[in-house]
Tab-separated table of C-alpha atoms in Angstrom:
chain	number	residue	atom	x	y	z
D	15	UNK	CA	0.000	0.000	0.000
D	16	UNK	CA	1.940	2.512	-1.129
D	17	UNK	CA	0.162	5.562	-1.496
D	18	UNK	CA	1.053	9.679	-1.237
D	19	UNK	CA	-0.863	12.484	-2.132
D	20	UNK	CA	1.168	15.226	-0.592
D	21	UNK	CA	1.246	18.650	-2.180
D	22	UNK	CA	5.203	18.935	-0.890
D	23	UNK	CA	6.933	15.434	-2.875
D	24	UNK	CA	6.856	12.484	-0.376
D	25	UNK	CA	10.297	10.853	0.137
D	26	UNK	CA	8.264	7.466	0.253
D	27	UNK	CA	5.520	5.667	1.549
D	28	UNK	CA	4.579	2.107	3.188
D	29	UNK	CA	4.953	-0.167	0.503
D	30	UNK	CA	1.750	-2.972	0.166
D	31	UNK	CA	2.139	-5.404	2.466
D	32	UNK	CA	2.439	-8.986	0.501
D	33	UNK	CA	1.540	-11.631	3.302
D	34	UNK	CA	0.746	-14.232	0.336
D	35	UNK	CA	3.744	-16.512	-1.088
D	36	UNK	CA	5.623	-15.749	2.873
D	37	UNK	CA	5.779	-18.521	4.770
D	38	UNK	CA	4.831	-18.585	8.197
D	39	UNK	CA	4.892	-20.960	11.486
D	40	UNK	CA	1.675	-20.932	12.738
D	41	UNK	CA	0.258	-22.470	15.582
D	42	UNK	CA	-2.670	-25.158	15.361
D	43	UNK	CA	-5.572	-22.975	15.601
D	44	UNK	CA	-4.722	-20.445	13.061
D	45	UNK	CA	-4.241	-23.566	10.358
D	46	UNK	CA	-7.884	-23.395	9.390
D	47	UNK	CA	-8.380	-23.772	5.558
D	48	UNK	CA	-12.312	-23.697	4.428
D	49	UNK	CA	-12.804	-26.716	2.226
D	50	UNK	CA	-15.354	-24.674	-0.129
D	51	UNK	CA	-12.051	-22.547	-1.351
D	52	UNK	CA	-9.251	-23.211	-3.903
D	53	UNK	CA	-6.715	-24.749	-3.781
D	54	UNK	CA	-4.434	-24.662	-0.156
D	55	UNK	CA	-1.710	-23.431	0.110
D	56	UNK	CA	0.282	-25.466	2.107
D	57	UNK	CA	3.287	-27.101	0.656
D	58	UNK	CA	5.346	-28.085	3.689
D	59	UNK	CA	7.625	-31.436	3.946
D	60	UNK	CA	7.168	-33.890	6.901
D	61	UNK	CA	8.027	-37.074	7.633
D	62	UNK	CA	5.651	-39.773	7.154
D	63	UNK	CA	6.638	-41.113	10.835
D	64	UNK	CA	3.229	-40.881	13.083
D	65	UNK	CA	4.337	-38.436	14.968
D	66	UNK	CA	7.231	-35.941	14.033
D	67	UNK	CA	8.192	-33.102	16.729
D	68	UNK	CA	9.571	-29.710	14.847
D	69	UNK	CA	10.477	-26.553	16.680
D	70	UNK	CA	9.213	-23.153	14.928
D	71	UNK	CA	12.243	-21.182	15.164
D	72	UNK	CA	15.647	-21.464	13.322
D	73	UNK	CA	16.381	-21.799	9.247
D	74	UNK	CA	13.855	-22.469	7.019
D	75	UNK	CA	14.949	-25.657	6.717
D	76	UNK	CA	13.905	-26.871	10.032
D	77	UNK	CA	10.748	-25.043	10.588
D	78	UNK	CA	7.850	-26.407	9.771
D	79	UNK	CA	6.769	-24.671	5.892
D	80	UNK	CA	3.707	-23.035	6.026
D	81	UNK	CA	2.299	-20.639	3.630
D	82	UNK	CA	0.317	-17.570	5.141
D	83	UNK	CA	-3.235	-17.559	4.446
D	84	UNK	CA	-3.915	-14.487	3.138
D	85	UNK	CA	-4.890	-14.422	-0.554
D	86	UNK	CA	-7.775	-14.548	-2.978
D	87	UNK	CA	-10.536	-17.545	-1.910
D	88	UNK	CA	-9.047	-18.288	1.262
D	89	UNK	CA	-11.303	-17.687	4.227
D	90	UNK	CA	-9.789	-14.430	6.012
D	91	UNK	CA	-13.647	-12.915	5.970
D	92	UNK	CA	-15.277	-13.988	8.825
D	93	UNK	CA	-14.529	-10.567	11.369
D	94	UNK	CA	-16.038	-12.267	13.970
D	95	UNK	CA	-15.400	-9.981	17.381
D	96	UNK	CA	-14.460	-5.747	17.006
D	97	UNK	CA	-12.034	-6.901	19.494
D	98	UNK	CA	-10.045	-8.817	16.993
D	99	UNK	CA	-10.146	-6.276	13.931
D	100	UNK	CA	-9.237	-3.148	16.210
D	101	UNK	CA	-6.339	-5.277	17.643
D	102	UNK	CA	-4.975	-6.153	13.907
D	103	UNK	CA	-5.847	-2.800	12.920
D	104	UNK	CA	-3.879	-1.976	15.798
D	105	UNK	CA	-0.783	-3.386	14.763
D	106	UNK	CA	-1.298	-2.591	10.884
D	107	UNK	CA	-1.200	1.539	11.868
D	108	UNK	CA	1.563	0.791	14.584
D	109	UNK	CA	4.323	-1.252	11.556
D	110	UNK	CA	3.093	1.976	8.960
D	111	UNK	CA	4.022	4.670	12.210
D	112	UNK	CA	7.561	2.969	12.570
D	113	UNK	CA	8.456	2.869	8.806
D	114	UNK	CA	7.265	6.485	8.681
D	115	UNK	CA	9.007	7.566	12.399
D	116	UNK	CA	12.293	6.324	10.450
D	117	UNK	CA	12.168	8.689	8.209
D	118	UNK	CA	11.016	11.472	10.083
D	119	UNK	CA	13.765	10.927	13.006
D	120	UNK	CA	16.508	10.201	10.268
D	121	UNK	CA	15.679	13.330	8.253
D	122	UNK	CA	15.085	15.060	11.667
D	123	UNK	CA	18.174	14.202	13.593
D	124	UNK	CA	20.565	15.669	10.723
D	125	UNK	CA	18.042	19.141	10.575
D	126	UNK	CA	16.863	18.496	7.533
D	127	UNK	CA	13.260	20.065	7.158
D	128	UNK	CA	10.220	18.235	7.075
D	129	UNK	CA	6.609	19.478	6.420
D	130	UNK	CA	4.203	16.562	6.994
D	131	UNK	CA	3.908	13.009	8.972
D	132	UNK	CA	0.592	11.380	7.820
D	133	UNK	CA	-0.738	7.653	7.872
D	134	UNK	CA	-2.926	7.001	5.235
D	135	UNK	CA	-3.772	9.280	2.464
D	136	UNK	CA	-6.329	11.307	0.786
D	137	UNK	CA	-8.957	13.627	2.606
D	138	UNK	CA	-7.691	14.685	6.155
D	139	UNK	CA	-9.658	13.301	9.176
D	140	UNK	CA	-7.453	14.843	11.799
D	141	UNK	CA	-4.533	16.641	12.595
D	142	UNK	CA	-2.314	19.087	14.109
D	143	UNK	CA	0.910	21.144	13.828
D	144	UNK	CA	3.905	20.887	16.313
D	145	UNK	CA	7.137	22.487	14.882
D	146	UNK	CA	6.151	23.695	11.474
D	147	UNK	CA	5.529	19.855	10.808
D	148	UNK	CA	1.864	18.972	10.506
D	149	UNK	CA	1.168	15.253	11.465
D	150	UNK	CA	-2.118	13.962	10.315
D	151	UNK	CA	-4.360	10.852	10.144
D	152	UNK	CA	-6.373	10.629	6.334
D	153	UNK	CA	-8.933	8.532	5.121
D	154	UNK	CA	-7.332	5.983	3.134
D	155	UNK	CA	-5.253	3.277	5.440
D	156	UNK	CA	-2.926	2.686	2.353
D	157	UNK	CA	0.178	3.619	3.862
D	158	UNK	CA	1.513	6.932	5.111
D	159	UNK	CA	4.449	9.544	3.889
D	160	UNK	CA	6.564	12.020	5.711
D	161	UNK	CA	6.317	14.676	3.447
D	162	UNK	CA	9.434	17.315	2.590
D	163	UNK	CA	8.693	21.078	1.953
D	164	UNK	CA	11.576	20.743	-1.028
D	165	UNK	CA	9.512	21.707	-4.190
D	166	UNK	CA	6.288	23.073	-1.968
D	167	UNK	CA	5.472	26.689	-3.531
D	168	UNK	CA	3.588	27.318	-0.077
D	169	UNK	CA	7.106	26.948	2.010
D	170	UNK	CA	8.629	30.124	2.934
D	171	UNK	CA	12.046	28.144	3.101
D	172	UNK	CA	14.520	29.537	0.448
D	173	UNK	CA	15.159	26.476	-2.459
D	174	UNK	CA	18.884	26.862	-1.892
D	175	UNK	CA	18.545	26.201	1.915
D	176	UNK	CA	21.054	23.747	2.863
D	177	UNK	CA	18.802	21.580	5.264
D	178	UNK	CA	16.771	20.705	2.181
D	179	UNK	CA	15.975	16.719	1.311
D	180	UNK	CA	17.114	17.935	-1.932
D	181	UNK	CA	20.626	19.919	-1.078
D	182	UNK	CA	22.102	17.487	1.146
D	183	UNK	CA	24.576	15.052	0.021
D	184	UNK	CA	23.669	11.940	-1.170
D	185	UNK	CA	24.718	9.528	1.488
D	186	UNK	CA	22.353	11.766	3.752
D	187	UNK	CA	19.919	10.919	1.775
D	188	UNK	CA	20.390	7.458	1.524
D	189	UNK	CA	20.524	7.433	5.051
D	190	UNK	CA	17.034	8.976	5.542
D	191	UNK	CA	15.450	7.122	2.389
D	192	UNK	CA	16.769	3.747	3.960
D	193	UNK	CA	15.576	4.631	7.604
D	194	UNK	CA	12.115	3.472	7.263
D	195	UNK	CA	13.376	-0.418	5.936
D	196	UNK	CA	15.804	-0.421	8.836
D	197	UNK	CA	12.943	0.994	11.268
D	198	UNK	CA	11.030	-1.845	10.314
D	199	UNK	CA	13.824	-4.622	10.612
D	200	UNK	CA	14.607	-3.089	14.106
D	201	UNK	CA	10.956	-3.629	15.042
D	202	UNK	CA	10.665	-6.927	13.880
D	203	UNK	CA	13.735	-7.939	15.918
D	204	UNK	CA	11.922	-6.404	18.826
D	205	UNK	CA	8.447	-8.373	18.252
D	206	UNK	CA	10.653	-11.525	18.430
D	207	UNK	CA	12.236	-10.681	20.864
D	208	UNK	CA	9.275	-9.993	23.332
D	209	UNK	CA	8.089	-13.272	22.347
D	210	UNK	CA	11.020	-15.103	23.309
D	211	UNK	CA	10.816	-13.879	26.538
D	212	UNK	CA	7.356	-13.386	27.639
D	213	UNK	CA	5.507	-16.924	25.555
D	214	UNK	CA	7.906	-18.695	24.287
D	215	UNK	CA	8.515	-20.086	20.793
D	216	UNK	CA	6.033	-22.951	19.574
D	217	UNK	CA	7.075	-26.142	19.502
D	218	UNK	CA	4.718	-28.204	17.014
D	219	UNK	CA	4.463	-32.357	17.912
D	220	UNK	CA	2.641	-33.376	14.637
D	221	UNK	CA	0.225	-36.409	14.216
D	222	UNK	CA	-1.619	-38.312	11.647
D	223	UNK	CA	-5.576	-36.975	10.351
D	224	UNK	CA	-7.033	-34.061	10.215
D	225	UNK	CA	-8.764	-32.058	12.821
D	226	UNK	CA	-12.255	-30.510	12.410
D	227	UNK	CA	-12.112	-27.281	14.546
D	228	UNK	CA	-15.605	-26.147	13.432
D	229	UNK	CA	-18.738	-26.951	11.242
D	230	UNK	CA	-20.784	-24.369	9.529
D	231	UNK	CA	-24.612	-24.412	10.381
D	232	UNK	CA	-26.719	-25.808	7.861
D	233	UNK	CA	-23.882	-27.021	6.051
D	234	UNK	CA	-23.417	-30.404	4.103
D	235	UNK	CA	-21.213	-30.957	6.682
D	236	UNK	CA	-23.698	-29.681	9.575
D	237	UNK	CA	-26.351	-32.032	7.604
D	238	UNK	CA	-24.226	-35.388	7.259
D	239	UNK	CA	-23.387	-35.716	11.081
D	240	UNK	CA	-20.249	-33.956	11.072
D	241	UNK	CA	-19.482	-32.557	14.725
D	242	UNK	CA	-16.744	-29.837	15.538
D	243	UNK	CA	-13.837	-31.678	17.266
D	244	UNK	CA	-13.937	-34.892	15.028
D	245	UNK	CA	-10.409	-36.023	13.817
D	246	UNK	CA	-10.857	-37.195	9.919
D	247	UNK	CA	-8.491	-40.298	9.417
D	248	UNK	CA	-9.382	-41.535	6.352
D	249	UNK	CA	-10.737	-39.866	2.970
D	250	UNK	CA	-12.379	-42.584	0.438
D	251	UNK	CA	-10.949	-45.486	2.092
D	252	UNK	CA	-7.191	-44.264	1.927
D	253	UNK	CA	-5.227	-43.031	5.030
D	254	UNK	CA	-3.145	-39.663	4.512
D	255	UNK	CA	0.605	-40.256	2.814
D	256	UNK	CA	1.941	-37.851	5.295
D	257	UNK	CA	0.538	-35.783	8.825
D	258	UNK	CA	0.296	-32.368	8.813
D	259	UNK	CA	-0.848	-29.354	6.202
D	260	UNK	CA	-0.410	-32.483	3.362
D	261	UNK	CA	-3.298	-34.320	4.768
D	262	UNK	CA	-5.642	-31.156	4.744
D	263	UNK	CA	-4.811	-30.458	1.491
D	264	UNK	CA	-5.968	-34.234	0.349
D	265	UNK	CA	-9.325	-33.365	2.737
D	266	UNK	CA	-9.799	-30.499	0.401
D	267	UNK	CA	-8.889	-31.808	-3.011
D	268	UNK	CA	-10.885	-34.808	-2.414
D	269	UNK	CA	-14.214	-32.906	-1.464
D	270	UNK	CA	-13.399	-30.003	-4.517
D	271	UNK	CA	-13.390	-32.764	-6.883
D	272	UNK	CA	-16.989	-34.325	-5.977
D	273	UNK	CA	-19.668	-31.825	-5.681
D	274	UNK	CA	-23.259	-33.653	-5.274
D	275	UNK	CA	-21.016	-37.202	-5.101
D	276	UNK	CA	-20.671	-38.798	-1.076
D	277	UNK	CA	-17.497	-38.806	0.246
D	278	UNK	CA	-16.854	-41.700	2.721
D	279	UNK	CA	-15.044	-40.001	5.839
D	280	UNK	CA	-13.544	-42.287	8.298
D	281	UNK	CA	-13.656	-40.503	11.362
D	282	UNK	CA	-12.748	-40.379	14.928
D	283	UNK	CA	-15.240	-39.415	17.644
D	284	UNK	CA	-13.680	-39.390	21.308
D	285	UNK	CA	-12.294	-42.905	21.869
D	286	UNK	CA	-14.974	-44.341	18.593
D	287	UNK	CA	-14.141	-45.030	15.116
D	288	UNK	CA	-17.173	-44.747	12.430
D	289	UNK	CA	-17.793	-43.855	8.732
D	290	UNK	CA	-19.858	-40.604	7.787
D	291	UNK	CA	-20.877	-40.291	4.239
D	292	UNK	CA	-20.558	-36.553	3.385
D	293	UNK	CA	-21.759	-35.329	-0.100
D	294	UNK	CA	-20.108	-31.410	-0.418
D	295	UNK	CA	-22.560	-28.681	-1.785
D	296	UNK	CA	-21.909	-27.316	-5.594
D	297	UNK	CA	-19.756	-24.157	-5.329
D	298	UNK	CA	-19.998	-21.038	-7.673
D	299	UNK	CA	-17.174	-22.177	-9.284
D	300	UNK	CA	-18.342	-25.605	-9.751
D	301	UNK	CA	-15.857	-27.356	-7.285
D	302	UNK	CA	-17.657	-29.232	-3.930
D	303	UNK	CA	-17.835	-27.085	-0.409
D	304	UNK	CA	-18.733	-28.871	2.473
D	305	UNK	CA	-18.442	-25.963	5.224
D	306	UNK	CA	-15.588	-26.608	7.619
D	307	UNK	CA	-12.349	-25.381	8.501
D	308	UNK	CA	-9.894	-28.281	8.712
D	309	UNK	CA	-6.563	-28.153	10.305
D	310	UNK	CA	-3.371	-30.654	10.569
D	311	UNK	CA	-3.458	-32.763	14.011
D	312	UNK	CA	-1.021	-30.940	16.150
D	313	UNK	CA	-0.220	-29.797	19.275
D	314	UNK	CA	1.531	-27.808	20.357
D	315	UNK	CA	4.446	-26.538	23.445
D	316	UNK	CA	6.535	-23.962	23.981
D	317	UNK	CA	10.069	-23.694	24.269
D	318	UNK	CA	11.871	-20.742	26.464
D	319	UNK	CA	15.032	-19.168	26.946
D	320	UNK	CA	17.109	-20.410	29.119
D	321	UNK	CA	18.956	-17.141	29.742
D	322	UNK	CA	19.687	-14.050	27.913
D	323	UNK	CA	22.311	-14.971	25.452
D	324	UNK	CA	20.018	-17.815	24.531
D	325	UNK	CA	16.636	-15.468	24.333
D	326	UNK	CA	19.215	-13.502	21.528
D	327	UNK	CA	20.176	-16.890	20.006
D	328	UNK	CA	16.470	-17.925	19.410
D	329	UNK	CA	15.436	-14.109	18.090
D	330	UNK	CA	18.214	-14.457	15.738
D	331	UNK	CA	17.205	-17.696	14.418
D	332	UNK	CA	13.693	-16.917	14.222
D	333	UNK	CA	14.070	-13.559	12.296
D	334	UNK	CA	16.317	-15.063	9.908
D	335	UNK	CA	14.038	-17.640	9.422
D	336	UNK	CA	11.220	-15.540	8.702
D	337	UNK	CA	13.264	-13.483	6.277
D	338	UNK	CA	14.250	-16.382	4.356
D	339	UNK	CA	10.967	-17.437	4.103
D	340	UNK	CA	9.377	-13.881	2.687
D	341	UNK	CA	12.854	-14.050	0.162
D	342	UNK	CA	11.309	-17.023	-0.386
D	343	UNK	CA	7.885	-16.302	-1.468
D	344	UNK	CA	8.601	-12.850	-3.078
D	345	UNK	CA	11.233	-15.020	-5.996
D	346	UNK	CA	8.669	-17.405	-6.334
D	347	UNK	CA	6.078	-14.560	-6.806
D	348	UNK	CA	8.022	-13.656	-9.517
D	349	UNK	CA	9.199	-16.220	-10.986
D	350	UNK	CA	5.264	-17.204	-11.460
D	351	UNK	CA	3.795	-14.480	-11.262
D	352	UNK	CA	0.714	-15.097	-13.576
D	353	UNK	CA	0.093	-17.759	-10.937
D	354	UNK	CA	0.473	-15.944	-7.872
D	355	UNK	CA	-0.568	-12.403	-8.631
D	356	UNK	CA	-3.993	-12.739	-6.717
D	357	UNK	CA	-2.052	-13.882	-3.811
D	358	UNK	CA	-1.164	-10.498	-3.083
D	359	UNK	CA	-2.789	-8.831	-0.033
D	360	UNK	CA	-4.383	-5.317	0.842
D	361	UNK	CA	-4.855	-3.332	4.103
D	362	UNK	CA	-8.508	-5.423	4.064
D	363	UNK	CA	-6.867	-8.726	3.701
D	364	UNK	CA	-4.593	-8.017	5.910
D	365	UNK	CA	-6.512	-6.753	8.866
D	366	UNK	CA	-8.778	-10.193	8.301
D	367	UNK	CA	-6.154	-12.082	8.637
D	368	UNK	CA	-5.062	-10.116	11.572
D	369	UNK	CA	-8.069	-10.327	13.123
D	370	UNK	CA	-8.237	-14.094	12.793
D	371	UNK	CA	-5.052	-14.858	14.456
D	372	UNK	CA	-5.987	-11.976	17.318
D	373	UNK	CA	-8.504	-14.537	18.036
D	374	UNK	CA	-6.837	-17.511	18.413
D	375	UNK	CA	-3.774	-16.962	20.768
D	376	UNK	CA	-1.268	-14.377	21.515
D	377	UNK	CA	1.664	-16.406	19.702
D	378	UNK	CA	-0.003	-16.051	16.004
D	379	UNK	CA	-0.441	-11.958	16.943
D	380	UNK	CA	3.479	-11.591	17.545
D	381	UNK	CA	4.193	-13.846	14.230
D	382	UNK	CA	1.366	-11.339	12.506
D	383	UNK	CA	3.415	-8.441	13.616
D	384	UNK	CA	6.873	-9.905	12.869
D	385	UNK	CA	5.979	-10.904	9.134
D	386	UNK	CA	4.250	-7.849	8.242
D	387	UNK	CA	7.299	-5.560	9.245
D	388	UNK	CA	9.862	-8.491	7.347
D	389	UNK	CA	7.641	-8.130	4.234
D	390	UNK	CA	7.266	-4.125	4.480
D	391	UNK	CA	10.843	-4.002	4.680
D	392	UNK	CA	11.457	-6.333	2.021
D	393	UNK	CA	8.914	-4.651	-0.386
D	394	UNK	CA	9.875	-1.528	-0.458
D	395	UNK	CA	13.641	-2.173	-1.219
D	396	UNK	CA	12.372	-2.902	-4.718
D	397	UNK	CA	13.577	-0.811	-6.860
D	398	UNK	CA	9.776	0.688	-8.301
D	399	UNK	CA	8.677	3.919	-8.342
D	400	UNK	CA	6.783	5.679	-5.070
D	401	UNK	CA	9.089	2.921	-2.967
D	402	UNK	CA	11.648	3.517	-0.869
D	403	UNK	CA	13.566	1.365	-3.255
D	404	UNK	CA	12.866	3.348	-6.124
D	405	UNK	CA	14.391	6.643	-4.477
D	406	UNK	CA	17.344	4.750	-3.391
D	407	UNK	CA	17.829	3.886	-7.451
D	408	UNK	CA	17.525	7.638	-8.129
D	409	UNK	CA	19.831	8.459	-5.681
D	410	UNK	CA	22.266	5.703	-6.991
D	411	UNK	CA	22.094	7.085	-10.552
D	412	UNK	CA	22.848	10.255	-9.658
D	413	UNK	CA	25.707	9.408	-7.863
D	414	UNK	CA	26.847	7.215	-10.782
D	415	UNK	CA	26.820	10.152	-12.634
D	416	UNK	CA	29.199	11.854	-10.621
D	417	UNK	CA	26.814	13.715	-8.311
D	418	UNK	CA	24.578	15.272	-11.566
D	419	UNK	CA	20.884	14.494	-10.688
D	420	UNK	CA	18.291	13.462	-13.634
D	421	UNK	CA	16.347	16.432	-14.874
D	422	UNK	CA	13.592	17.486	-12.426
D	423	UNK	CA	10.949	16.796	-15.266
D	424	UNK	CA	12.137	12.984	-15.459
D	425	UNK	CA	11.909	12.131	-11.899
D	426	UNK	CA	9.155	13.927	-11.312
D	427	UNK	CA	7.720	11.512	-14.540
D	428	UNK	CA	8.757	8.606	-12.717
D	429	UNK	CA	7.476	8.938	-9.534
D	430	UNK	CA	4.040	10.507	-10.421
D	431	UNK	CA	3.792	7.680	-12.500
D	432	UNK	CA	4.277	4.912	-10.010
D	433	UNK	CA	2.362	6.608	-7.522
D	434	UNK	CA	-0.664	6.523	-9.746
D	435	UNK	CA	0.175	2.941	-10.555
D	436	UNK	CA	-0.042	2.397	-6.676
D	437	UNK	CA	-3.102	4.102	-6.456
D	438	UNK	CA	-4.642	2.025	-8.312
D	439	UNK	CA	-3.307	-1.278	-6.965
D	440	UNK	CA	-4.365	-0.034	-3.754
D	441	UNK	CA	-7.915	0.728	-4.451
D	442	UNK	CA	-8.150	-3.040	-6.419
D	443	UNK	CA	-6.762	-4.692	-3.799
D	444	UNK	CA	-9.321	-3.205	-1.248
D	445	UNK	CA	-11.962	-3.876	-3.672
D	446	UNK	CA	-11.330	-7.163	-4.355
D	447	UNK	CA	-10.549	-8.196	-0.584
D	448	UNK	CA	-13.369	-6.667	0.510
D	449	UNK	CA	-15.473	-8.744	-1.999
D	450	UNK	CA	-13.510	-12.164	-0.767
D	451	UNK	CA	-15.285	-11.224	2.389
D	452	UNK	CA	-17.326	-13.404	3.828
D	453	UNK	CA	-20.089	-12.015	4.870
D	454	UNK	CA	-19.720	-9.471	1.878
D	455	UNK	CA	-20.320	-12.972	-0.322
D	456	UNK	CA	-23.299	-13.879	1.821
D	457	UNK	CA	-24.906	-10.603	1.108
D	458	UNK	CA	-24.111	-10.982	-2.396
């Protein structure tokens, strides 16, 4: 979400946040995946042992591979509690206030001027002005922008004042354009870090089937017999080739491929074994829905610091972990991107998602927090116009060229045009997110 409509040019703003393709460890009941949706999209690696113990923090290669659940079809629209929603809201504005405070304290701590601190854009809702810098909160939660007074015809400041964004040297510029990536790294660190120390990191002891945490009234499932808390341990007649997110996945495919045909559930009932015969609903798109959210049979403990330098040891492992995982997800965005364009997320998604690990435990709101700063960080180091990342370039080029800047005209080209291309990102993604909705599809 990377939007600015400042009259003064905006150094930058909060890139959009791209939860979709980054992978993150999740605990059990945030691994709900609505078997009326496409395709999952888990794709982790386990053992087919019965029961396979894998601690959440460390490399990538030891954590246990799940995809965040945040894209087109996926069920992030349920909102259920204000609670929830303010508190992901919460930490949405807070991630956006530290990329922007990097800025603001960079450029303020060499005197260079600044004219505005805002989060979101368009109209103004509120504001106020404390040291000729006017901080304000707009209507659009896109993102936000510290604004400079550089090219503002309104400023009183002379254009060849030295203490202008535009007359400083370059590296002080790179310094301030850079501060809101490294504001948000620094955060993350700090998320972890609290964790660590006051829950713990999860430690995920997986099993074989597939846990039903909940069954939609008046659903095929609701009408076949299906109860929440019944563990699914065989689809068709055939046990699951591996435990965990694989098995869900087979759940799904299996009822997606046989709208208004039975499916023959073997399930598990307290200490009873049975059969249900479960024939999914037609979906809009012609796949079978049955109305559950199904989840990999796990439990989970938590693992604590011994002591200081191992509280450090764990942060580290865990933010690297996380980092490689949103490197991850961004190559294979592009790398297929045809594929994974919808998997992109706006403010809307976001929050939903937000709000549906808010509800669950406190462990999935620190992860929530974490991720969202890695992937703000990591998004807007690309090098695209109206990023921080595309500044940087500018910057780069004109000190490539021996400290000669491009023509005014051309960068002001560049930038207008990718903020207009962000723009209207921004206002599809909200559309379309807000459409994915749940109870937006209900009404519909």
């Amino acid at each position: 979400m990377v939007v600015n409509l400042s009259p003064s040019p905006p150094l930058h703003s909060s890139s959009i946040i791209r939860l979709a393709n980054s992978k993150l460890p999740i605990s059990e009941p945030l691994l709900r995946l609505k078997t009326h949706f496409p395709k999952p999209p888990f794709s982790p690696s386990f053992a087919s042992s019965t029961c396979k113990k894998q601690f959440l923090h460390g490399s990538s290669r030891n954590r246990l591979d799940f995809r965040t659940w945040s894209f087109a079809g996926f069920d992030y629209g349920n909102f259920e509690g204000p609670q929830s929603v303010l508190e992901a809201a919460a930490v949405l504005t807070a991630i956006i206030v530290v990329h922007e405070s990097g800025h603001f304290l960079a450029a303020s701590l060499q005197g260079i001027h600044v004219s505005k601190f805002a989060v979101g854009f368009g109209p103004i809702l509120a504001k106020f002005n404390a040291k000729n810098v006017e901080y304000s909160i707009r209507a659009f939660p896109l993102g936000g922008f510290v604004g400079f007074p550089d090219n503002d015809p309104e400023s009183d400041i002379p254009v060849d004042d030295e203490n202008l964004l535009k007359n400083r040297p370059i590296l002080d510029r790179l310094i301030v354009v850079s501060a809101g990536v490294v504001a948000n790294i620094v955060f993350a660190l700090v998320i972890i870090f609290a964790q660590v120390l006051s829950v713990g990191l999860p430690e995920q002891e997986v099993f074989p089937g597939v846990v039903v945490p909940d069954v939609r009234p008046f659903s095929a499932a609701s009408r076949d017999g299906l109860l929440a808390g019944d563990l699914i341990l065989e689809v068709n007649g055939s046990e699951f080739n591996k435990p965990g997110p694989n098995a869900v996945s087979e759940v799904v495919d299996v009822i997606k491929r046989n709208p208004k045909k039975y499916v023959l559930l073997k399930i598990k009932r307290g200490e009873q074994n049975f059969d249900i015969r479960v024939t999914p609903d037609e979906n809009y798109d012609g796949t079978g829905k049955i109305g559950v959210q199904l989840a990999p049979n796990v439990k989970i403990a938590k693992v604590r610091p011994k002591n200081l330098v191992e509280a450090v040891e764990f942060t580290g492992k865990e933010f690297w972990g996380l980092s490689s995982n949103v490197l991850d997800g961004l190559k294979q965005t592009f790398l297929n991107f045809s594929q994974s364009a919808s998997k992109v997320s706006g403010p809307v998604a976001i929050i939903a998602v937000g709000a549906e690990v808010a509800r669950s435990n406190i462990d999935g709101l620190f992860q929530f927090a974490a991720i969202l700063n890695i992937n703000l960080a990591v998004i807007n180091l690309l090098p695209l116009p109206a990023l921080d990342g595309g500044t940087l370039a500018l910057i780069l080029i004109e000190a490539a060229r021996g400290g000669r800047k491009l023509p005014l005209e051309v960068e002001q080209t560049i930038m207008s045009s990718g903020i207009m291309l962000v723009i209207i990102l921004g206002l599809f993604l909200i559309v379309r997110d807000t459409l994915n909705l749940e109870f937006i599809k209900d009404l519909l």
